[in-house]
mmCIF file of C-alpha atoms in Angstrom:
data_model
loop_
_atom_site.group_PDB
_atom_site.id
_atom_site.type_symbol
_atom_site.label_atom_id
_atom_site.label_comp_id
_atom_site.label_asym_id
_atom_site.label_seq_id
_atom_site.Cartn_x
_atom_site.Cartn_y
_atom_site.Cartn_z
ATOM 1 C CA UNK N 680 -39.816 68.725 -14.854
ATOM 2 C CA UNK N 681 -41.547 67.497 -18.018
ATOM 3 C CA UNK N 682 -45.345 67.393 -17.840
ATOM 4 C CA UNK N 683 -45.524 63.789 -19.076
ATOM 5 C CA UNK N 684 -43.221 60.817 -18.676
ATOM 6 C CA UNK N 685 -41.782 59.948 -22.069
ATOM 7 C CA UNK N 686 -43.270 56.769 -23.570
ATOM 8 C CA UNK N 687 -40.804 53.898 -23.456
ATOM 9 C CA UNK N 688 -41.117 50.970 -25.851
ATOM 10 C CA UNK N 689 -40.232 47.623 -24.295
ATOM 11 C CA UNK N 690 -40.662 44.055 -25.592
ATOM 12 C CA UNK N 691 -43.844 44.013 -23.499
ATOM 13 C CA UNK N 692 -45.386 47.201 -24.893
ATOM 14 C CA UNK N 693 -48.969 46.573 -26.014
ATOM 15 C CA UNK N 694 -50.216 48.555 -29.048
ATOM 16 C CA UNK N 695 -52.465 51.410 -27.945
ATOM 17 C CA UNK N 696 -55.380 50.243 -30.107
ATOM 18 C CA UNK N 697 -55.293 46.773 -28.536
ATOM 19 C CA UNK N 698 -55.129 48.292 -25.045
ATOM 20 C CA UNK N 699 -58.123 50.530 -25.823
ATOM 21 C CA UNK N 700 -60.109 47.504 -27.025
ATOM 22 C CA UNK N 701 -59.190 45.584 -23.861
ATOM 23 C CA UNK N 702 -60.192 48.477 -21.614
ATOM 24 C CA UNK N 703 -63.544 49.007 -23.339
ATOM 25 C CA UNK N 704 -64.275 45.254 -23.284
ATOM 26 C CA UNK N 705 -63.561 44.953 -19.575
ATOM 27 C CA UNK N 706 -65.556 48.120 -18.784
ATOM 28 C CA UNK N 707 -68.568 46.613 -20.586
ATOM 29 C CA UNK N 708 -68.054 43.297 -18.749
ATOM 30 C CA UNK N 709 -67.949 45.134 -15.389
ATOM 31 C CA UNK N 710 -71.192 46.968 -16.182
ATOM 32 C CA UNK N 711 -72.816 43.671 -17.206
ATOM 33 C CA UNK N 712 -71.450 41.949 -14.082
ATOM 34 C CA UNK N 713 -72.783 44.638 -11.752
ATOM 35 C CA UNK N 714 -76.206 44.384 -13.386
ATOM 36 C CA UNK N 715 -76.113 40.589 -13.063
ATOM 37 C CA UNK N 716 -75.347 40.862 -9.322
ATOM 38 C CA UNK N 717 -78.321 43.179 -8.795
ATOM 39 C CA UNK N 718 -80.661 41.023 -10.878
ATOM 40 C CA UNK N 719 -79.749 37.823 -8.982
ATOM 41 C CA UNK N 720 -82.376 37.590 -6.275
ATOM 42 C CA UNK N 721 -81.446 34.368 -4.471
ATOM 43 C CA UNK N 722 -78.913 35.394 -1.757
ATOM 44 C CA UNK N 723 -76.461 32.460 -2.023
ATOM 45 C CA UNK N 724 -76.318 32.762 -5.815
ATOM 46 C CA UNK N 725 -75.933 36.508 -5.432
ATOM 47 C CA UNK N 726 -72.833 35.965 -3.275
ATOM 48 C CA UNK N 727 -71.321 33.729 -5.962
ATOM 49 C CA UNK N 728 -72.130 36.376 -8.595
ATOM 50 C CA UNK N 729 -70.546 39.012 -6.359
ATOM 51 C CA UNK N 730 -67.373 36.927 -6.185
ATOM 52 C CA UNK N 731 -67.280 36.673 -9.982
ATOM 53 C CA UNK N 732 -67.890 40.428 -10.154
ATOM 54 C CA UNK N 733 -64.891 40.887 -7.852
ATOM 55 C CA UNK N 734 -62.791 38.995 -10.385
ATOM 56 C CA UNK N 735 -64.066 41.269 -13.171
ATOM 57 C CA UNK N 736 -63.178 44.358 -11.143
ATOM 58 C CA UNK N 737 -59.704 42.925 -10.555
ATOM 59 C CA UNK N 738 -59.337 42.535 -14.352
ATOM 60 C CA UNK N 739 -60.494 46.127 -14.785
ATOM 61 C CA UNK N 740 -57.799 47.427 -12.440
ATOM 62 C CA UNK N 741 -55.260 45.232 -14.228
ATOM 63 C CA UNK N 742 -55.968 46.621 -17.705
ATOM 64 C CA UNK N 743 -55.895 50.144 -16.254
ATOM 65 C CA UNK N 744 -52.356 49.391 -15.026
ATOM 66 C CA UNK N 745 -53.004 49.280 -11.268
ATOM 67 C CA UNK N 746 -51.564 45.876 -10.289
ATOM 68 C CA UNK N 747 -51.488 46.680 -6.561
ATOM 69 C CA UNK N 748 -55.193 47.475 -6.531
ATOM 70 C CA UNK N 749 -55.777 44.323 -8.603
ATOM 71 C CA UNK N 750 -54.216 42.205 -5.868
ATOM 72 C CA UNK N 751 -56.288 43.895 -3.151
ATOM 73 C CA UNK N 752 -59.535 43.531 -5.110
ATOM 74 C CA UNK N 753 -58.723 39.902 -5.940
ATOM 75 C CA UNK N 754 -58.199 38.969 -2.300
ATOM 76 C CA UNK N 755 -60.881 41.091 -0.662
ATOM 77 C CA UNK N 756 -63.587 41.336 -3.336
ATOM 78 C CA UNK N 757 -63.388 37.854 -4.793
ATOM 79 C CA UNK N 758 -62.475 35.839 -1.675
ATOM 80 C CA UNK N 759 -62.920 37.403 1.767
ATOM 81 C CA UNK N 760 -66.118 39.413 1.237
ATOM 82 C CA UNK N 761 -68.040 36.417 -0.238
ATOM 83 C CA UNK N 762 -66.847 34.236 2.665
ATOM 84 C CA UNK N 763 -68.106 36.735 5.255
ATOM 85 C CA UNK N 764 -71.439 37.007 3.439
ATOM 86 C CA UNK N 765 -71.804 33.210 3.141
ATOM 87 C CA UNK N 766 -71.156 32.831 6.885
ATOM 88 C CA UNK N 767 -73.782 35.473 7.645
ATOM 89 C CA UNK N 768 -76.265 33.684 5.372
ATOM 90 C CA UNK N 769 -75.518 30.346 7.088
ATOM 91 C CA UNK N 770 -76.223 31.945 10.463
ATOM 92 C CA UNK N 771 -79.505 33.490 9.301
ATOM 93 C CA UNK N 772 -80.654 30.243 7.720
ATOM 94 C CA UNK N 773 -79.927 28.278 10.900
ATOM 95 C CA UNK N 774 -82.036 30.682 12.929
ATOM 96 C CA UNK N 775 -84.907 30.425 10.485
ATOM 97 C CA UNK N 776 -85.014 26.618 10.672
ATOM 98 C CA UNK A 317 -97.237 63.697 1.802
ATOM 99 C CA UNK A 318 -99.097 62.717 -1.311
ATOM 100 C CA UNK A 319 -97.414 60.577 -3.960
ATOM 101 C CA UNK A 320 -97.713 63.502 -6.412
ATOM 102 C CA UNK A 321 -95.841 65.870 -4.075
ATOM 103 C CA UNK A 322 -93.232 63.201 -3.464
ATOM 104 C CA UNK A 323 -92.692 62.743 -7.175
ATOM 105 C CA UNK A 324 -92.431 66.505 -7.619
ATOM 106 C CA UNK A 325 -89.688 66.726 -4.960
ATOM 107 C CA UNK A 326 -87.852 63.820 -6.580
ATOM 108 C CA UNK A 327 -87.987 65.427 -10.020
ATOM 109 C CA UNK A 328 -86.677 68.774 -8.737
ATOM 110 C CA UNK A 329 -83.899 67.110 -6.708
ATOM 111 C CA UNK A 330 -83.060 64.751 -9.588
ATOM 112 C CA UNK A 331 -82.840 67.617 -12.084
ATOM 113 C CA UNK A 332 -80.579 69.566 -9.696
ATOM 114 C CA UNK A 333 -78.339 66.559 -9.175
ATOM 115 C CA UNK A 334 -78.147 65.869 -12.910
ATOM 116 C CA UNK A 335 -77.199 69.492 -13.636
ATOM 117 C CA UNK A 336 -74.377 69.502 -11.066
ATOM 118 C CA UNK A 337 -73.243 66.045 -12.187
ATOM 119 C CA UNK A 338 -72.988 67.041 -15.845
ATOM 120 C CA UNK A 339 -71.254 70.285 -14.841
ATOM 121 C CA UNK A 340 -68.721 68.259 -12.882
ATOM 122 C CA UNK A 341 -68.199 65.783 -15.721
ATOM 123 C CA UNK A 342 -67.563 68.636 -18.166
ATOM 124 C CA UNK A 343 -64.714 69.868 -15.963
ATOM 125 C CA UNK A 344 -62.923 66.518 -15.749
ATOM 126 C CA UNK A 345 -59.547 66.145 -17.468
ATOM 127 C CA UNK A 346 -59.597 63.965 -20.586
ATOM 128 C CA UNK A 347 -59.522 60.180 -20.295
ATOM 129 C CA UNK A 348 -56.042 59.058 -19.239
ATOM 130 C CA UNK A 349 -54.775 62.639 -18.788
ATOM 131 C CA UNK A 350 -53.225 63.258 -15.405
ATOM 132 C CA UNK A 351 -53.159 66.977 -14.554
ATOM 133 C CA UNK A 352 -51.482 66.981 -11.135
ATOM 134 C CA UNK A 353 -47.748 67.398 -10.602
ATOM 135 C CA UNK A 354 -47.509 65.003 -7.628
ATOM 136 C CA UNK A 355 -47.498 61.673 -9.491
ATOM 137 C CA UNK A 356 -44.947 62.868 -12.025
ATOM 138 C CA UNK A 357 -42.651 64.130 -9.269
ATOM 139 C CA UNK A 358 -42.918 60.859 -7.328
ATOM 140 C CA UNK A 359 -42.252 58.841 -10.499
ATOM 141 C CA UNK A 360 -39.107 60.850 -11.043
ATOM 142 C CA UNK A 361 -37.595 60.645 -7.569
ATOM 143 C CA UNK A 362 -39.080 57.634 -5.746
ATOM 144 C CA UNK A 363 -36.692 54.933 -6.926
ATOM 145 C CA UNK A 364 -33.587 57.039 -6.345
ATOM 146 C CA UNK A 365 -34.806 58.229 -2.955
ATOM 147 C CA UNK A 366 -36.080 54.973 -1.452
ATOM 148 C CA UNK A 367 -34.296 52.276 -3.525
ATOM 149 C CA UNK A 368 -37.706 50.595 -3.832
ATOM 150 C CA UNK A 369 -38.890 49.692 -7.333
ATOM 151 C CA UNK A 370 -42.364 48.965 -5.959
ATOM 152 C CA UNK A 371 -43.201 52.672 -5.978
ATOM 153 C CA UNK A 372 -46.773 52.116 -4.804
ATOM 154 C CA UNK A 373 -45.395 50.457 -1.656
ATOM 155 C CA UNK A 374 -42.882 53.293 -1.254
ATOM 156 C CA UNK A 375 -45.794 55.741 -1.288
ATOM 157 C CA UNK A 376 -47.950 53.628 1.041
ATOM 158 C CA UNK A 377 -45.318 52.862 3.639
ATOM 159 C CA UNK A 378 -43.049 55.897 3.394
ATOM 160 C CA UNK A 379 -44.298 59.041 1.622
ATOM 161 C CA UNK A 380 -47.784 58.737 3.117
ATOM 162 C CA UNK A 381 -46.895 56.236 5.803
ATOM 163 C CA UNK A 382 -48.825 58.107 8.471
ATOM 164 C CA UNK A 383 -52.073 57.737 6.498
ATOM 165 C CA UNK A 384 -51.384 54.025 6.265
ATOM 166 C CA UNK A 385 -51.008 53.817 10.060
ATOM 167 C CA UNK A 386 -54.547 55.180 10.276
ATOM 168 C CA UNK A 387 -55.855 52.711 7.700
ATOM 169 C CA UNK A 388 -54.103 49.911 9.559
ATOM 170 C CA UNK A 389 -55.990 50.768 12.710
ATOM 171 C CA UNK A 390 -59.306 50.791 10.864
ATOM 172 C CA UNK A 391 -58.881 47.044 10.331
ATOM 173 C CA UNK A 392 -57.463 46.611 13.834
ATOM 174 C CA UNK A 393 -60.471 48.391 15.344
ATOM 175 C CA UNK A 394 -62.868 46.335 13.199
ATOM 176 C CA UNK A 395 -61.366 43.040 14.384
ATOM 177 C CA UNK A 396 -61.277 44.222 17.999
ATOM 178 C CA UNK A 397 -64.849 45.473 17.820
ATOM 179 C CA UNK A 398 -65.956 42.143 16.390
ATOM 180 C CA UNK A 399 -64.294 40.214 19.240
ATOM 181 C CA UNK A 400 -66.039 42.463 21.758
ATOM 182 C CA UNK A 401 -69.488 42.349 20.180
ATOM 183 C CA UNK A 402 -69.351 38.555 19.700
ATOM 184 C CA UNK A 403 -67.843 37.749 23.102
ATOM 185 C CA UNK A 404 -69.361 35.224 25.455
ATOM 186 C CA UNK A 405 -71.967 36.877 27.592
ATOM 187 C CA UNK A 406 -72.503 35.854 31.173
ATOM 188 C CA UNK A 407 -75.097 33.107 31.347
ATOM 189 C CA UNK A 408 -74.659 32.152 27.715
ATOM 190 C CA UNK A 409 -74.016 28.470 27.139
ATOM 191 C CA UNK A 410 -72.693 27.027 23.955
ATOM 192 C CA UNK A 411 -73.764 23.835 22.370
ATOM 193 C CA UNK A 412 -72.265 22.394 19.219
ATOM 194 C CA UNK A 413 -74.525 22.827 16.223
ATOM 195 C CA UNK A 414 -76.159 19.551 15.349
ATOM 196 C CA UNK A 415 -78.122 19.102 12.215
ATOM 197 C CA UNK A 416 -81.589 20.054 13.346
ATOM 198 C CA UNK A 417 -83.230 17.040 11.723
ATOM 199 C CA UNK A 418 -82.575 14.088 13.999
ATOM 200 C CA UNK A 419 -82.827 11.341 11.407
ATOM 201 C CA UNK A 420 -79.884 12.422 9.262
ATOM 202 C CA UNK A 421 -76.312 13.452 9.894
ATOM 203 C CA UNK A 422 -74.728 16.599 8.528
ATOM 204 C CA UNK A 423 -73.404 16.001 5.003
ATOM 205 C CA UNK A 424 -69.664 15.359 4.961
ATOM 206 C CA UNK A 425 -67.347 17.626 2.989
ATOM 207 C CA UNK A 426 -66.712 15.990 -0.381
ATOM 208 C CA UNK A 427 -63.295 14.469 -0.993
ATOM 209 C CA UNK A 428 -62.836 16.725 -4.021
ATOM 210 C CA UNK A 429 -63.223 19.891 -1.933
ATOM 211 C CA UNK A 430 -60.926 18.605 0.803
ATOM 212 C CA UNK A 431 -58.295 17.557 -1.716
ATOM 213 C CA UNK A 432 -58.394 20.853 -3.632
ATOM 214 C CA UNK A 433 -58.222 22.849 -0.406
ATOM 215 C CA UNK A 434 -55.265 20.806 0.879
ATOM 216 C CA UNK A 435 -53.394 21.156 -2.398
ATOM 217 C CA UNK A 436 -53.967 24.917 -2.474
ATOM 218 C CA UNK A 437 -53.065 25.603 1.160
ATOM 219 C CA UNK A 438 -49.291 25.271 0.690
ATOM 220 C CA UNK A 439 -48.977 27.427 -2.462
ATOM 221 C CA UNK A 440 -51.293 30.003 -0.851
ATOM 222 C CA UNK A 441 -48.908 30.374 2.099
ATOM 223 C CA UNK A 442 -45.970 30.761 -0.300
ATOM 224 C CA UNK A 443 -47.755 33.404 -2.405
ATOM 225 C CA UNK A 444 -48.918 35.302 0.679
ATOM 226 C CA UNK A 445 -45.427 35.249 2.142
ATOM 227 C CA UNK A 446 -43.953 36.365 -1.198
ATOM 228 C CA UNK A 447 -46.392 39.263 -1.504
ATOM 229 C CA UNK A 448 -45.837 40.448 2.064
ATOM 230 C CA UNK A 449 -42.051 40.308 1.770
ATOM 231 C CA UNK A 450 -41.627 41.799 -1.728
ATOM 232 C CA UNK A 451 -43.456 45.112 -1.371
ATOM 233 C CA UNK A 452 -40.187 46.898 -2.178
ATOM 234 C CA UNK A 453 -39.568 45.115 -5.483
ATOM 235 C CA UNK A 454 -42.843 44.571 -7.335
ATOM 236 C CA UNK A 455 -46.583 45.216 -7.106
ATOM 237 C CA UNK A 456 -47.486 43.591 -3.817
ATOM 238 C CA UNK A 457 -47.471 44.550 -0.199
ATOM 239 C CA UNK A 458 -48.363 43.596 3.321
ATOM 240 C CA UNK A 459 -52.096 44.076 2.910
ATOM 241 C CA UNK A 460 -52.461 41.798 -0.101
ATOM 242 C CA UNK A 461 -50.022 39.256 1.325
ATOM 243 C CA UNK A 462 -51.797 39.261 4.670
ATOM 244 C CA UNK A 463 -55.187 38.576 3.132
ATOM 245 C CA UNK A 464 -53.729 35.732 1.046
ATOM 246 C CA UNK A 465 -52.130 34.250 4.176
ATOM 247 C CA UNK A 466 -55.491 34.416 5.953
ATOM 248 C CA UNK A 467 -57.015 32.579 2.973
ATOM 249 C CA UNK A 468 -54.679 29.664 3.722
ATOM 250 C CA UNK A 469 -56.326 29.297 7.137
ATOM 251 C CA UNK A 470 -59.758 29.314 5.509
ATOM 252 C CA UNK A 471 -58.586 26.554 3.141
ATOM 253 C CA UNK A 472 -57.484 24.527 6.163
ATOM 254 C CA UNK A 473 -60.983 24.973 7.541
ATOM 255 C CA UNK A 474 -62.453 23.770 4.236
ATOM 256 C CA UNK A 475 -60.135 20.743 4.186
ATOM 257 C CA UNK A 476 -60.807 19.775 7.768
ATOM 258 C CA UNK A 477 -63.355 21.125 10.106
ATOM 259 C CA UNK A 478 -63.998 23.964 12.468
ATOM 260 C CA UNK A 479 -62.167 22.256 15.324
ATOM 261 C CA UNK A 480 -59.022 22.174 13.206
ATOM 262 C CA UNK A 481 -59.452 25.854 12.381
ATOM 263 C CA UNK A 482 -59.592 26.630 16.089
ATOM 264 C CA UNK A 483 -56.562 24.463 16.767
ATOM 265 C CA UNK A 484 -54.376 26.101 14.108
ATOM 266 C CA UNK A 485 -55.515 29.599 15.033
ATOM 267 C CA UNK A 486 -56.379 29.835 18.744
ATOM 268 C CA UNK A 487 -58.029 33.200 19.362
ATOM 269 C CA UNK A 488 -55.535 34.231 22.062
ATOM 270 C CA UNK A 489 -52.549 33.703 19.743
ATOM 271 C CA UNK A 490 -54.277 35.338 16.750
ATOM 272 C CA UNK A 491 -55.146 38.323 18.940
ATOM 273 C CA UNK A 492 -51.554 38.642 20.120
ATOM 274 C CA UNK A 493 -50.200 38.291 16.553
ATOM 275 C CA UNK A 494 -52.504 41.051 15.351
ATOM 276 C CA UNK A 495 -51.327 43.326 18.146
ATOM 277 C CA UNK A 496 -47.661 42.548 17.369
ATOM 278 C CA UNK A 497 -48.210 43.461 13.696
ATOM 279 C CA UNK A 498 -49.911 46.766 14.520
ATOM 280 C CA UNK A 499 -47.362 47.630 17.212
ATOM 281 C CA UNK A 500 -44.494 46.720 14.869
ATOM 282 C CA UNK A 501 -45.684 49.329 12.361
ATOM 283 C CA UNK A 502 -46.087 52.035 15.010
ATOM 284 C CA UNK A 503 -42.741 51.230 16.661
ATOM 285 C CA UNK A 504 -40.880 51.187 13.324
ATOM 286 C CA UNK A 505 -42.156 54.732 12.899
ATOM 287 C CA UNK A 506 -41.177 55.684 16.449
ATOM 288 C CA UNK A 507 -37.655 54.350 15.824
ATOM 289 C CA UNK A 508 -36.827 57.538 13.934
ATOM 290 C CA UNK A 509 -37.888 59.876 16.748
ATOM 291 C CA UNK A 510 -34.907 59.336 19.150
ATOM 292 C CA UNK A 511 -32.606 60.205 16.221
ATOM 293 C CA UNK A 512 -34.273 63.592 16.001
ATOM 294 C CA UNK A 513 -36.103 62.727 12.768
ATOM 295 C CA UNK A 514 -39.832 62.951 12.035
ATOM 296 C CA UNK A 515 -42.080 59.992 12.820
ATOM 297 C CA UNK A 516 -41.832 57.211 10.181
ATOM 298 C CA UNK A 517 -38.620 58.571 8.647
ATOM 299 C CA UNK A 518 -36.783 55.863 6.754
ATOM 300 C CA UNK A 519 -33.824 55.354 9.114
ATOM 301 C CA UNK A 520 -32.702 51.873 8.084
ATOM 302 C CA UNK A 521 -29.964 51.323 5.457
ATOM 303 C CA UNK A 522 -31.575 51.546 2.025
ATOM 304 C CA UNK A 523 -29.260 49.101 0.301
ATOM 305 C CA UNK A 524 -27.510 49.896 -2.947
ATOM 306 C CA UNK A 525 -29.426 47.995 -5.643
ATOM 307 C CA UNK A 526 -32.908 49.351 -6.346
ATOM 308 C CA UNK A 527 -35.368 46.473 -6.310
ATOM 309 C CA UNK A 528 -33.202 44.073 -4.323
ATOM 310 C CA UNK A 529 -35.063 42.233 -1.568
ATOM 311 C CA UNK A 530 -32.858 43.824 1.119
ATOM 312 C CA UNK A 531 -33.366 47.355 -0.239
ATOM 313 C CA UNK A 532 -35.684 50.190 0.805
ATOM 314 C CA UNK A 533 -35.066 50.207 4.592
ATOM 315 C CA UNK A 534 -38.236 50.588 6.667
ATOM 316 C CA UNK A 535 -40.551 50.109 3.683
ATOM 317 C CA UNK A 536 -39.928 46.350 3.561
ATOM 318 C CA UNK A 537 -40.093 46.082 7.364
ATOM 319 C CA UNK A 538 -43.396 47.962 7.626
ATOM 320 C CA UNK A 539 -44.868 45.881 4.809
ATOM 321 C CA UNK A 540 -43.947 42.743 6.746
ATOM 322 C CA UNK A 541 -45.631 44.025 9.924
ATOM 323 C CA UNK A 542 -48.706 45.034 7.945
ATOM 324 C CA UNK A 543 -48.829 41.511 6.505
ATOM 325 C CA UNK A 544 -48.737 39.984 9.988
ATOM 326 C CA UNK A 545 -51.420 42.345 11.266
ATOM 327 C CA UNK A 546 -53.757 41.913 8.293
ATOM 328 C CA UNK A 547 -53.434 38.109 8.225
ATOM 329 C CA UNK A 548 -54.201 37.867 11.951
ATOM 330 C CA UNK A 549 -57.084 40.357 11.713
ATOM 331 C CA UNK A 550 -58.782 38.449 8.890
ATOM 332 C CA UNK A 551 -58.249 35.062 10.581
ATOM 333 C CA UNK A 552 -59.773 36.557 13.727
ATOM 334 C CA UNK A 553 -62.788 38.006 11.881
ATOM 335 C CA UNK A 554 -63.474 34.847 9.874
ATOM 336 C CA UNK A 555 -62.916 32.691 12.986
ATOM 337 C CA UNK A 556 -65.399 34.711 15.031
ATOM 338 C CA UNK A 557 -67.971 34.523 12.238
ATOM 339 C CA UNK A 558 -67.427 30.775 11.778
ATOM 340 C CA UNK A 559 -68.020 30.308 15.478
ATOM 341 C CA UNK A 560 -71.192 32.353 15.207
ATOM 342 C CA UNK A 561 -72.407 30.359 12.222
ATOM 343 C CA UNK A 562 -71.527 26.932 13.567
ATOM 344 C CA UNK A 563 -72.133 27.110 17.273
ATOM 345 C CA UNK A 564 -75.475 27.834 18.788
ATOM 346 C CA UNK A 565 -75.627 29.950 21.899
ATOM 347 C CA UNK A 566 -78.425 29.634 24.338
ATOM 348 C CA UNK A 567 -79.534 31.424 27.416
ATOM 349 C CA UNK A 568 -78.491 29.356 30.407
ATOM 350 C CA UNK A 569 -80.684 29.318 33.439
#
């Protein structure tokens, strides 16, 4: 058993330097996104930011070659979690009125 | 405790944490280097052994299928717990939520939102169905497909109204669907036991072409059941929360 799978070049192979640039860019974007979520203080806006952050995380998993995790993050992080939070906020707001 | 003492404890604890953290970081393998043998072994044998080209699904639903049963029941328990906590209590009456200000009606959903939601609902069902039924061929799987299918129901809610949501997903039917999905997974695993094989053994014909839709035996079947279970669980959770947000419950007398 070889320790590493041999690199295969296909028509879709991305140059390593370009891939590195992509990965670093998305990592920086994720850090910025997480900070933006924390710095947003108004709850409804924060939920929208969180949804956008979910999209960024999905991109992160994509450029790190984990398409299955990308799909999960896309559906749960960017769609379902914000919906649950928005519903909770709607309930709280109704009680406050 | 004085603030000074508190700060002192924080500094000591923080320094200890930092030391252990840096020590741990120093021992990590290099970026992108994978030290373990397991992944390499799986990469070498998975396609030949399971006839599934979606190797992640092969791992999830076959190699570590028993772990996935457990994860499946985490969601199942969450949805069940939610139904129990948010059930109707005796003496609780429901009244439809009216806009609290009497001189104005609730704002109607804009035509743009309704139109976009209607247009997206169909493709969403197709994508969800595709993901749930192609776990064996490409990156996808029952979990992702199930959540996408549940999103279609939420779009229907956005395009119409809560009453429509309740009509297309009555709680009794959603409950039953969720149970069928979870039971389907467990029973597919049990199917191997009468043949004298371990639980969750892949007993169905694997097909001949790796990556064909009818390949991979139980992997595709389990993915389908997971899709059904996850879709129903999320519809149930969102439905319960919508009811909580939109209907007001009062103490009856």
